Coordinates of C-alpha atoms and ligand atoms in Angstrom, one line a residue:
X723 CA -151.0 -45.7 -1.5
X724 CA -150.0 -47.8 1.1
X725 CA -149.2 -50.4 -1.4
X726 CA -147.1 -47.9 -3.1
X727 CA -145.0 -47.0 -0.2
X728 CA -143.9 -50.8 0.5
X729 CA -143.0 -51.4 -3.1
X730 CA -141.0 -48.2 -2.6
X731 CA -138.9 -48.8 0.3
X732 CA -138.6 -52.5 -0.8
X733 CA -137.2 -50.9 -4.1
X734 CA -134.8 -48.4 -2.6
X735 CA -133.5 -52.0 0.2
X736 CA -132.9 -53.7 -3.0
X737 CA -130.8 -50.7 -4.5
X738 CA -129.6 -50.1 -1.0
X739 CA -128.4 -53.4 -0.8
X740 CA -127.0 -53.5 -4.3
X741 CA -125.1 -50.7 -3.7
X742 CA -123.7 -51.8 -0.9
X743 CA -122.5 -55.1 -2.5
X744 CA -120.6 -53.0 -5.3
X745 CA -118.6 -50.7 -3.2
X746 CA -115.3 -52.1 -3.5
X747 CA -114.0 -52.7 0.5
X748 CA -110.7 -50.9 1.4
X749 CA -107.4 -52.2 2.3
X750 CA -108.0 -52.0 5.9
X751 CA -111.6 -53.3 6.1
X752 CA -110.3 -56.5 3.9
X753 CA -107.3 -57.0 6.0
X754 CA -109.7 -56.2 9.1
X755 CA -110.2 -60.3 10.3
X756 CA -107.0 -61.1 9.1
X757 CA -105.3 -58.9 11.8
X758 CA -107.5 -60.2 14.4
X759 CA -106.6 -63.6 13.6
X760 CA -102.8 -63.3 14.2
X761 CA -102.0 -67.0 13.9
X762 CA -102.8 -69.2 10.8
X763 CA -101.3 -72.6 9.4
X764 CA -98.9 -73.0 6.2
X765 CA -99.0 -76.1 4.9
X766 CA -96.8 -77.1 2.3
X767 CA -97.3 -80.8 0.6
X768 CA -96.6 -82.3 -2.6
X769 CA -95.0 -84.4 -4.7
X770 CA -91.6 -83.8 -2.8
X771 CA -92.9 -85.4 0.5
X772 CA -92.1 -88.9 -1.1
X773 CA -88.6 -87.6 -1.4
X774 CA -88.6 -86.6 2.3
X775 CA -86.1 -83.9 1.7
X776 CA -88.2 -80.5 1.7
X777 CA -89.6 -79.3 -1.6
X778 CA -86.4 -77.7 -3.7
X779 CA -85.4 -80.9 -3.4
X780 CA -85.2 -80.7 -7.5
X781 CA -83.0 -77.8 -7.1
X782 CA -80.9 -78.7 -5.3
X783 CA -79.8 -82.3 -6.7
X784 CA -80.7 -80.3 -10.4
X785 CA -83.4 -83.5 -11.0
X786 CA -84.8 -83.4 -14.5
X787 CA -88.7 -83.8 -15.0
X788 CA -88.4 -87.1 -16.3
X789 CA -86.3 -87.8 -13.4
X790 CA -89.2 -86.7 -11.4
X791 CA -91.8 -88.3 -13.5
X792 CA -92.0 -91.9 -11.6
X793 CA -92.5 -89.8 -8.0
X794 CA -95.4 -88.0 -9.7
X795 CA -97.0 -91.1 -10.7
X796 CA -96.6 -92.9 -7.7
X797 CA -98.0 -89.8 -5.2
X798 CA -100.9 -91.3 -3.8
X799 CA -101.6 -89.9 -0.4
X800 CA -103.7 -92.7 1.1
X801 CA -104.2 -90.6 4.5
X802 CA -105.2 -87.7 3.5
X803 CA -107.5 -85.5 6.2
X804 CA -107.4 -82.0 5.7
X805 CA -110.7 -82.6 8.3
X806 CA -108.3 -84.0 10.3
X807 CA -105.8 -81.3 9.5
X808 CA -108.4 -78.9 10.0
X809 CA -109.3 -80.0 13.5
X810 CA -105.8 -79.8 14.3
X811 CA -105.2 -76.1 13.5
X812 CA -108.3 -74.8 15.3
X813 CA -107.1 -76.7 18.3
X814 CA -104.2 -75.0 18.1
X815 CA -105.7 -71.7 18.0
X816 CA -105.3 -70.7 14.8
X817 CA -107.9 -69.0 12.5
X818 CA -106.6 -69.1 9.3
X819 CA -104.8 -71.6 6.9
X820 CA -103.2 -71.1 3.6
X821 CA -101.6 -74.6 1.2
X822 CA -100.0 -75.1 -1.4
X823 CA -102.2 -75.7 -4.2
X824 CA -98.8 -75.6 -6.8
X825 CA -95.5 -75.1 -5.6
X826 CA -92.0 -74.8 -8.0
X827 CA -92.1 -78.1 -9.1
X828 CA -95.5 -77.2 -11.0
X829 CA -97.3 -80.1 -10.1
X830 CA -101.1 -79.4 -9.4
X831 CA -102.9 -80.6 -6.8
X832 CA -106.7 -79.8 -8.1
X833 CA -108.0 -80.5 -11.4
X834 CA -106.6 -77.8 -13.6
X835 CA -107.7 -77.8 -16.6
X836 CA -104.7 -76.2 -18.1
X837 CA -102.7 -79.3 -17.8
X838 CA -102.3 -82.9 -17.0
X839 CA -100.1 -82.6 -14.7
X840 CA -102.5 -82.6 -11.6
X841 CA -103.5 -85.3 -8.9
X842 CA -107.1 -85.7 -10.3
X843 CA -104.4 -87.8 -12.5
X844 CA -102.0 -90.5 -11.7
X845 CA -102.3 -92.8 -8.4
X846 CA -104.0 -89.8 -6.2
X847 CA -107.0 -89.0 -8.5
X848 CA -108.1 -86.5 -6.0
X849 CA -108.8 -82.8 -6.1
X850 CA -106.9 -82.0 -3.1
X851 CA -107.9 -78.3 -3.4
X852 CA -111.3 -79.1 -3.3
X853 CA -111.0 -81.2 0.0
X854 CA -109.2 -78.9 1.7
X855 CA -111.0 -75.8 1.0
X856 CA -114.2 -77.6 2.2
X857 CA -112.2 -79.0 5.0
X858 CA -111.4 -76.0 6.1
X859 CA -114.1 -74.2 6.0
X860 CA -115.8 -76.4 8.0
X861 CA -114.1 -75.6 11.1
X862 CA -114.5 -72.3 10.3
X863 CA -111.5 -71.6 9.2
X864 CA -110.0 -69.2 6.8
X865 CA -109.2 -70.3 3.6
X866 CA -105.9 -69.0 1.9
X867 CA -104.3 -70.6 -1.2
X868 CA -100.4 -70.7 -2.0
X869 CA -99.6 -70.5 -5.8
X870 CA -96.1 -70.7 -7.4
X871 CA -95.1 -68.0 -9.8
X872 CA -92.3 -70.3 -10.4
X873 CA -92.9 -73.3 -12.1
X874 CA -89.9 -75.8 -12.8
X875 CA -92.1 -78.3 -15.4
X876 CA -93.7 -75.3 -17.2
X877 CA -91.7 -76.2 -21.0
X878 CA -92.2 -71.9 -21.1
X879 CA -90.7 -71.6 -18.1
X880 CA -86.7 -70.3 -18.3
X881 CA -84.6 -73.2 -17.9
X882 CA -80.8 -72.8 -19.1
X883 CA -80.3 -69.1 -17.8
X884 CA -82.9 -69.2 -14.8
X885 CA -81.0 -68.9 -11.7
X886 CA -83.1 -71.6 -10.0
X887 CA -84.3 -73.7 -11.8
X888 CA -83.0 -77.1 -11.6
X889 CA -81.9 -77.5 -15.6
X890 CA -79.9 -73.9 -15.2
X891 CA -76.9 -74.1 -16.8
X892 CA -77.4 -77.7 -18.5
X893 CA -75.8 -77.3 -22.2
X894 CA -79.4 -79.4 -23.5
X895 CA -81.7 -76.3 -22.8
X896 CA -78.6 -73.8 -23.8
X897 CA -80.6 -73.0 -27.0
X898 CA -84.5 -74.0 -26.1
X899 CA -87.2 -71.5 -27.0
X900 CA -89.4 -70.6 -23.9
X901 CA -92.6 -69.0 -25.1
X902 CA -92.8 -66.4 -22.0
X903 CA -96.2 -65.0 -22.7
X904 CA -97.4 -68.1 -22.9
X905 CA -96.4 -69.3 -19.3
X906 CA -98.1 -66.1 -18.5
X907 CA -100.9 -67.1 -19.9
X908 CA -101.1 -70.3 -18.4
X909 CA -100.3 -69.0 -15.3
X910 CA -102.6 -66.4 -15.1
X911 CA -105.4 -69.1 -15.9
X912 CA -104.6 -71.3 -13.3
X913 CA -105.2 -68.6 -10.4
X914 CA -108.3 -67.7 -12.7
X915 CA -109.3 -71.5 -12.0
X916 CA -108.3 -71.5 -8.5
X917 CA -110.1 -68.2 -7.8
X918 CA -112.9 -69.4 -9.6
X919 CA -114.3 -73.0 -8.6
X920 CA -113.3 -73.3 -5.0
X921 CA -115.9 -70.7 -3.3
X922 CA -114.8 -67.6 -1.3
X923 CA -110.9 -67.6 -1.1
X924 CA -109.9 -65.3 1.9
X925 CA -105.9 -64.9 0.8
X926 CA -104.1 -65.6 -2.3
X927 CA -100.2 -66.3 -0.8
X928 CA -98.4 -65.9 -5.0
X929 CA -94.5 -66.7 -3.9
X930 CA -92.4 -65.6 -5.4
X931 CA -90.0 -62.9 -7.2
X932 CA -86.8 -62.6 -8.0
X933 CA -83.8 -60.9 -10.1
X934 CA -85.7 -59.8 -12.9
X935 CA -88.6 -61.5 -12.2
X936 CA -91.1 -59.4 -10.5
X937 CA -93.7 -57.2 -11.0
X938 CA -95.1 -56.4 -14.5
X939 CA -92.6 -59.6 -15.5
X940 CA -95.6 -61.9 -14.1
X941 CA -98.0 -58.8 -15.5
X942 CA -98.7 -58.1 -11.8
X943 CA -101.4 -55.6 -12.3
X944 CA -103.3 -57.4 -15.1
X945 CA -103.4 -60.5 -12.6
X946 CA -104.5 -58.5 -9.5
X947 CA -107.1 -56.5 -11.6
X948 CA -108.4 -60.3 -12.6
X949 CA -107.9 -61.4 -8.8
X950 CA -109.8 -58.8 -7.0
X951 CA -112.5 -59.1 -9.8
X952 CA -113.2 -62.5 -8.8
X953 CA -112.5 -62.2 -4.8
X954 CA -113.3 -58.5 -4.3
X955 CA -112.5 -59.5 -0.3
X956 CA -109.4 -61.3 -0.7
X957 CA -106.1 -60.2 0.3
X958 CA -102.9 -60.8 -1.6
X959 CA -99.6 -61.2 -0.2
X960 CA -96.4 -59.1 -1.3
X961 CA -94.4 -61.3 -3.7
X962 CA -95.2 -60.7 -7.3
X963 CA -93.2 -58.0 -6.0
X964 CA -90.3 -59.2 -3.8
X965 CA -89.5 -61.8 -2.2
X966 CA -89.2 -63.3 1.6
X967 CA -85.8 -61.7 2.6
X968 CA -86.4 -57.8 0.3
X969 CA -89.0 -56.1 2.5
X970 CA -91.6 -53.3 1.5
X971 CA -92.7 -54.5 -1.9
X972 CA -96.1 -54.1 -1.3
X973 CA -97.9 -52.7 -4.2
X974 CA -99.3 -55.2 -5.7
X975 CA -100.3 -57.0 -2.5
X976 CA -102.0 -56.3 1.1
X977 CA -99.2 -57.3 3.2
X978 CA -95.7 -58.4 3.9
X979 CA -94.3 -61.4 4.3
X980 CA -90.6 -62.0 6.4
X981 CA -89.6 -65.2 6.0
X982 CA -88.1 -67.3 8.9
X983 CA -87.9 -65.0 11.6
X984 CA -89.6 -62.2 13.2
X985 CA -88.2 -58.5 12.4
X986 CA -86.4 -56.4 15.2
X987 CA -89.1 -53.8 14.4
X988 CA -92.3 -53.9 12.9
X989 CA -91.9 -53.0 8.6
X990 CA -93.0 -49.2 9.0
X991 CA -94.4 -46.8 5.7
X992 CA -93.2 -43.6 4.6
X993 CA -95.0 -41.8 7.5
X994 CA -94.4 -44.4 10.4
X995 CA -97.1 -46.5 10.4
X996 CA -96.8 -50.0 10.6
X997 CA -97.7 -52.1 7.8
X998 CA -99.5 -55.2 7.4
X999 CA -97.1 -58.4 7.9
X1000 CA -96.8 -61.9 8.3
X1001 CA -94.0 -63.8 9.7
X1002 CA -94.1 -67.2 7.5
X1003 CA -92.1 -69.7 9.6
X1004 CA -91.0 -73.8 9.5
X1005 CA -92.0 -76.1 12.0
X1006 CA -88.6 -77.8 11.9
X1007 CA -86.2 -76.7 9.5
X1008 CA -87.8 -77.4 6.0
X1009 CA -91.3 -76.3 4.4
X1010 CA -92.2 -79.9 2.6
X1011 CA -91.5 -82.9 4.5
X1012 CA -88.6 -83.9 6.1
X1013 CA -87.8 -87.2 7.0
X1014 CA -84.4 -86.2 8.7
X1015 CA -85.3 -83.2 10.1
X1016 CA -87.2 -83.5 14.0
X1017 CA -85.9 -79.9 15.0
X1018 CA -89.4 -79.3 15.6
X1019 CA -89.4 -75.8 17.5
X1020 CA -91.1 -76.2 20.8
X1021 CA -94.6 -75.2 22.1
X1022 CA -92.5 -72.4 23.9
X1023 CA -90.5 -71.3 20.9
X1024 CA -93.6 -71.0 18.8
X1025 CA -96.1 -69.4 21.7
X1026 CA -92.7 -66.6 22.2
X1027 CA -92.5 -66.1 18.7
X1028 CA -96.6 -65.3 17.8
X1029 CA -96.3 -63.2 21.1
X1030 CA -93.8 -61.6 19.6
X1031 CA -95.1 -60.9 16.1
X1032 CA -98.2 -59.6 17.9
X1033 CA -96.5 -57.2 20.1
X1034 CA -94.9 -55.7 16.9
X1035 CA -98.5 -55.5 14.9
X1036 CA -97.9 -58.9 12.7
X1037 CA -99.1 -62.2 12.7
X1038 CA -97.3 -65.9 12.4
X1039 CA -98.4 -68.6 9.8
X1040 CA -96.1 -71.6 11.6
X1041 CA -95.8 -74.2 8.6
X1042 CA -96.8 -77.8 8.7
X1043 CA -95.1 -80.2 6.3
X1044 CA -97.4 -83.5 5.9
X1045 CA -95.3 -86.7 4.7
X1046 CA -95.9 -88.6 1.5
X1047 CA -98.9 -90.3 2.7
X1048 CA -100.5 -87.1 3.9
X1049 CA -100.0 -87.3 7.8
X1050 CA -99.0 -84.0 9.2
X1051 CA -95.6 -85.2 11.5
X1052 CA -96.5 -86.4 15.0
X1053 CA -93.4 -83.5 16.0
X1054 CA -96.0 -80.9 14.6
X1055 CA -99.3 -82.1 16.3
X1056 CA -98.0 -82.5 19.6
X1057 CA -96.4 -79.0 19.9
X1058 CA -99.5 -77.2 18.2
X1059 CA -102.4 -78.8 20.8
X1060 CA -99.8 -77.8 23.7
X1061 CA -100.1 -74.4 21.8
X1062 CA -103.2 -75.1 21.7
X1063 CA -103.6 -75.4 25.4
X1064 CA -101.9 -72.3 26.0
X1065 CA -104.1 -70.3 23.8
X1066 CA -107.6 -71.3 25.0
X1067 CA -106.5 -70.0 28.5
X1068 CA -104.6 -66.9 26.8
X1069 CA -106.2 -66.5 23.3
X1070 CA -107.5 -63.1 24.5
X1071 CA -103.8 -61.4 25.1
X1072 CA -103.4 -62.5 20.9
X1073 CA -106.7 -62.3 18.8
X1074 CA -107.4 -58.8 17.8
X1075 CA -104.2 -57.4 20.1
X1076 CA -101.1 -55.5 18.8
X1077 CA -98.6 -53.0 19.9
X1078 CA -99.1 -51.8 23.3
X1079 CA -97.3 -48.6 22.4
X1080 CA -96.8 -47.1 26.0
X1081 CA -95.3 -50.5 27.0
X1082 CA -92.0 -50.9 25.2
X1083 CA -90.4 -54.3 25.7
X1084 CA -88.6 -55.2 28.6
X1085 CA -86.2 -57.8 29.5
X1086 CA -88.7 -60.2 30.8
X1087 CA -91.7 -59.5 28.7
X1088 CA -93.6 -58.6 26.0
X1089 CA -96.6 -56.6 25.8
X1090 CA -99.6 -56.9 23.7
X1091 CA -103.1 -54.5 23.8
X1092 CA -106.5 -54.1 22.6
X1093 CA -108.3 -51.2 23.4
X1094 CA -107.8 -50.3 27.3
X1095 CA -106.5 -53.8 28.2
X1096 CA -102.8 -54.5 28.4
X1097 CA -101.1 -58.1 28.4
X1098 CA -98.1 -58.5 30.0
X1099 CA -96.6 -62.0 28.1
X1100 CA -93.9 -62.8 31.6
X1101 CA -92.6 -64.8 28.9
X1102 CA -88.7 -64.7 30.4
X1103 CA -87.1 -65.4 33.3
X1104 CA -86.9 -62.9 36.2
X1105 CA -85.3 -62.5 39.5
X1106 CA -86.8 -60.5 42.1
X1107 CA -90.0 -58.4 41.4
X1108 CA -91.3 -56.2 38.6
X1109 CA -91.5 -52.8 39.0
X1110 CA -93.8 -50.6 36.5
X1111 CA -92.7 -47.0 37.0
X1112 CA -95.3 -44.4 37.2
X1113 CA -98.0 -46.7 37.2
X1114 CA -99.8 -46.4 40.9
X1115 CA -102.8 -44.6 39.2
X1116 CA -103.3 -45.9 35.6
X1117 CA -105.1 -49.1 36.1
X1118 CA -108.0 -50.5 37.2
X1119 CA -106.7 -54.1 38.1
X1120 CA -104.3 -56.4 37.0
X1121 CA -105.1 -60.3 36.8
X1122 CA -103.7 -63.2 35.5
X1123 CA -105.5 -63.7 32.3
X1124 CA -105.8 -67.8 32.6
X1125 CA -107.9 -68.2 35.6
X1126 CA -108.7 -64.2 36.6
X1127 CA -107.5 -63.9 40.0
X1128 CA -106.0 -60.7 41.0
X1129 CA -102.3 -60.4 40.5
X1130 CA -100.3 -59.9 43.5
X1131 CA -98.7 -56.5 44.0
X1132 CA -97.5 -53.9 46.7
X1133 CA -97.2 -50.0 46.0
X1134 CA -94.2 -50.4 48.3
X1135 CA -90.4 -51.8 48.4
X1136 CA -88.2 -50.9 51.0
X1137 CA -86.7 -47.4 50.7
X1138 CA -88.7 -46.5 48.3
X1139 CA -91.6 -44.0 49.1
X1140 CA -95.0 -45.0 47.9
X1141 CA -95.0 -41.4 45.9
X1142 CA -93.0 -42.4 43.5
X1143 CA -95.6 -44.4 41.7
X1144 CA -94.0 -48.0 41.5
X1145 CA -96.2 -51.3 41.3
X1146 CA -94.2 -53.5 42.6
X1147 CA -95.8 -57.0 41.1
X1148 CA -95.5 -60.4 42.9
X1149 CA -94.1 -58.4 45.8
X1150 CA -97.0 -58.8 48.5
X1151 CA -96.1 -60.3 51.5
X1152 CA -96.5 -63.2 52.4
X1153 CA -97.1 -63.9 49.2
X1154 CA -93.8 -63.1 47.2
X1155 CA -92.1 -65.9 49.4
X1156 CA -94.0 -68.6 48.0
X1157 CA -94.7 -67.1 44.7
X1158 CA -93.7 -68.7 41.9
X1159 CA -95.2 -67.3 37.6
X1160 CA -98.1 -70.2 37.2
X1161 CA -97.2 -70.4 33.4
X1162 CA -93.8 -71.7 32.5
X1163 CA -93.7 -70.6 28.9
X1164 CA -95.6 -67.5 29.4
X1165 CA -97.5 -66.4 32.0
X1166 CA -100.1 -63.7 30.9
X1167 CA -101.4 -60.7 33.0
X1168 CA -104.4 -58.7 32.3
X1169 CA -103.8 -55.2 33.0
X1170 CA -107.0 -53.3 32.6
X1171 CA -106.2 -49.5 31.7
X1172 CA -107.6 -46.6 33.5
Ligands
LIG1491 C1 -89.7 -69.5 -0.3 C2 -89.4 -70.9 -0.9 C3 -90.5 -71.8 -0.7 C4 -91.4 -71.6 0.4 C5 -91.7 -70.2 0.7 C6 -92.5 -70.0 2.0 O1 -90.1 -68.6 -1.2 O2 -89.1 -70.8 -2.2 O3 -90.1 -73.1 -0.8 O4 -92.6 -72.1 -0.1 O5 -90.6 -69.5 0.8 O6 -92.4 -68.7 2.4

């Protein structure tokens, strides 16, 4: 009997647990640690680093595949880290990181066995994927993967009358034969590959769409069906259906993308919530290395602009663009571990925060919550006090999140009667005429709701 009963409830665990498994989770419970993350790492690196002049380089100067040949041949990345890399973007704060594993120029960087034109071939002869992902993980870091609908060495690929591509317009492809469906095949097999051999993938970043080419042009739902087969947890970005620049094309993916810069207002649906989005932003001015460019944004540029996705619901993947050898630029790591800095002391005001929605922004700060905590970011420069309006009896404390003393305030200022509800912050005598905000870039205060 009792024999019975164990093989019974071990049995229904077994089902229970099966079930469990199968139960496809929804859009919110797979986005779920990505919105707590806020902050992640692009990295884009290829072939175009040896060129040192960002990765449409072949675009722009219209550079032929043959042209491109000896570069390909001659990519051997001699210090490549990704531990190293991956050490680097924790310390920084981030929790997520997402690389190009093929970017326009169609050049591979794990061994695909859909072409030769991969660096398990040439000088490299490594599966960069493969390091990376492992890398990556390691730290325990999320793992995203970048993958090129566009692909400029693809022979099925538009040439002649692609608006991008670098041989558009040139009178030798006027009357070449591309065999679309079977770039689409090829295509769809390489994201089958890279879904399939590198462990659990947390996002899949496809980029991107244009003119005509979107949607059920790449056979969008046929490749997300596939995708979410093999990574039921993993989330897709928005481009098979638009593009950086075109907002709210998000039916075939989990969330938005804005490219270079953070929107006025957080992307909103039909009934006014706010979407899922991710600002994707350069370091400097270029995604793959630069050898010109040193218009690295600060540590206070790039701590104001996360801030500010957060405080509008988003996140912020800040890009890194490792040179030729595979050595993300000394610009990059210096500003990311003084970001770094910032965010062990203030982490708490960005991981798992949004919008504080009874805290609008003001001309000084920004505001980020989670559950009954507020953050004030003092991110700008003020003269004089703060005043919160009819606030006397809605908090419990506020401290300065870095080292949690108590902030100072007064409930008083001058004519104006303590009834009225004003906190009057940094206004306590005697402290006010010494004060001065302890954090240059942003000074964070905890603000514990009643
Ligand atoms: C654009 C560019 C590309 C870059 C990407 C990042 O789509 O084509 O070079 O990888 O944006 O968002």
């Amino acid at each position: 009997m009792k024999k019975t009963i164990l093989l019974q409830t071990l049995l229904f665990t077994l089902l229970a647990s099966q079930f469990s498994f199968s139960q496809p989770k929804t859009i919110a419970e797979r986005l779920k640690w990505w919105q707590e993350a806020r902050f992640g790492m692009f990295i884009h690196f290829g072939i175009y680093a040896i060129h040192g002049k960002g990765e449409w380089m072949r675009h722009d100067e219209k550079v032929s595949n043959e042209q491109y040949q000896p570069y390909v041949e001659s990519f051997n990345p001699v210090d490549y880290n990704p531990k190293e890399w991956a050490k680097l973007a924790k310390e920084a704060g981030m929790k997520y990181a997402v690389m190009t594993a093929k970017h326009h120029d169609g050049f591979c960087l794990w061994d695909s066995k859909l072409t030769d034109y991969k660096s398990t071939n040439f000088s490299c002869k490594k599966d960069l994927i493969k390091e990376y992902t492992e890398a990556y993980r390691a730290e325990g870091l999320k793992v995203g993967i970048y993958y090129s609908l566009i692909d400029w060495h693809h022979p099925d690929y538009p040439h002649y009358a692609d608006e991008h591509h670098p041989m558009r317009g040139n009178e030798a492809f006027k009357n070449a034969k591309h065999d679309w469906d079977n770039y689409l095949k090829y295509m769809h097999g390489q994201v089958k590959e890279l879904l399939s051999n590198y462990g659990k993938i947390d996002i899949l970043w496809l980029d991107f769409s244009y003119g005509e080419m979107r949607g059920e042009k790449w056979k969008a739902k046929e490749l997300v069906d596939m995708i979410r087969k093999l990574q039921p947890d993993i989330i897709i970005n928005n481009r098979l259906g638009g593009d950086g620049v075109v907002q709210g094309a998000v039916q075939y993916g989990d969330f938005e993308t804005p490219e270079q810069g953070v929107p006025e207002t957080a992307p909103t649906d039909e009934n006014g919530n706010i979407k899922p989005w991710e600002t994707c932003l350069t370091h400097n001015n270029h995604w793959g290395y630069h050898n010109a460019d040193n218009n690295f944004k600060s540590a206070e540029v790039v701590i104001h602009t996360l801030v500010n996705c957060v405080s509008k619901g988003g996140n912020l993947l800040l890009n890194v663009g490792p040179d030729a050898k595979g050595k993300i630029p000394q610009g990059s790591v210096e500003v990311l571990k003084e970001v770094g800095q910032w965010m062990r002391d203030n982490g708490a005001s960005i991981y798992g925060c949004g919008v504080a929605k009874d805290f609008p922004r003001t001309e000084y700060a920004r505001f980020t919550q989670k559950g009954n905590k507020v953050y004030m970011h003092k991110m700008y420069p003020t003269v004089g006090f703060i005043r919160l309006k009819d606030f006397q009896n809605k908090f419990n404390y506020i401290r300065f999140l870095a080292d949690g003393t108590d902030a100072p305030y007064d409930k008083r200022f001058w004519g104006i009667p303590e009834s009225q509800g004003f906190i009057f912050l940094n206004c306590k005598r005697p402290v006010w005429e010494t004060f001065s905000w302890p954090n240059k870039i942003n000074t964070v205060l905890e603000i514990e709701l009643r």
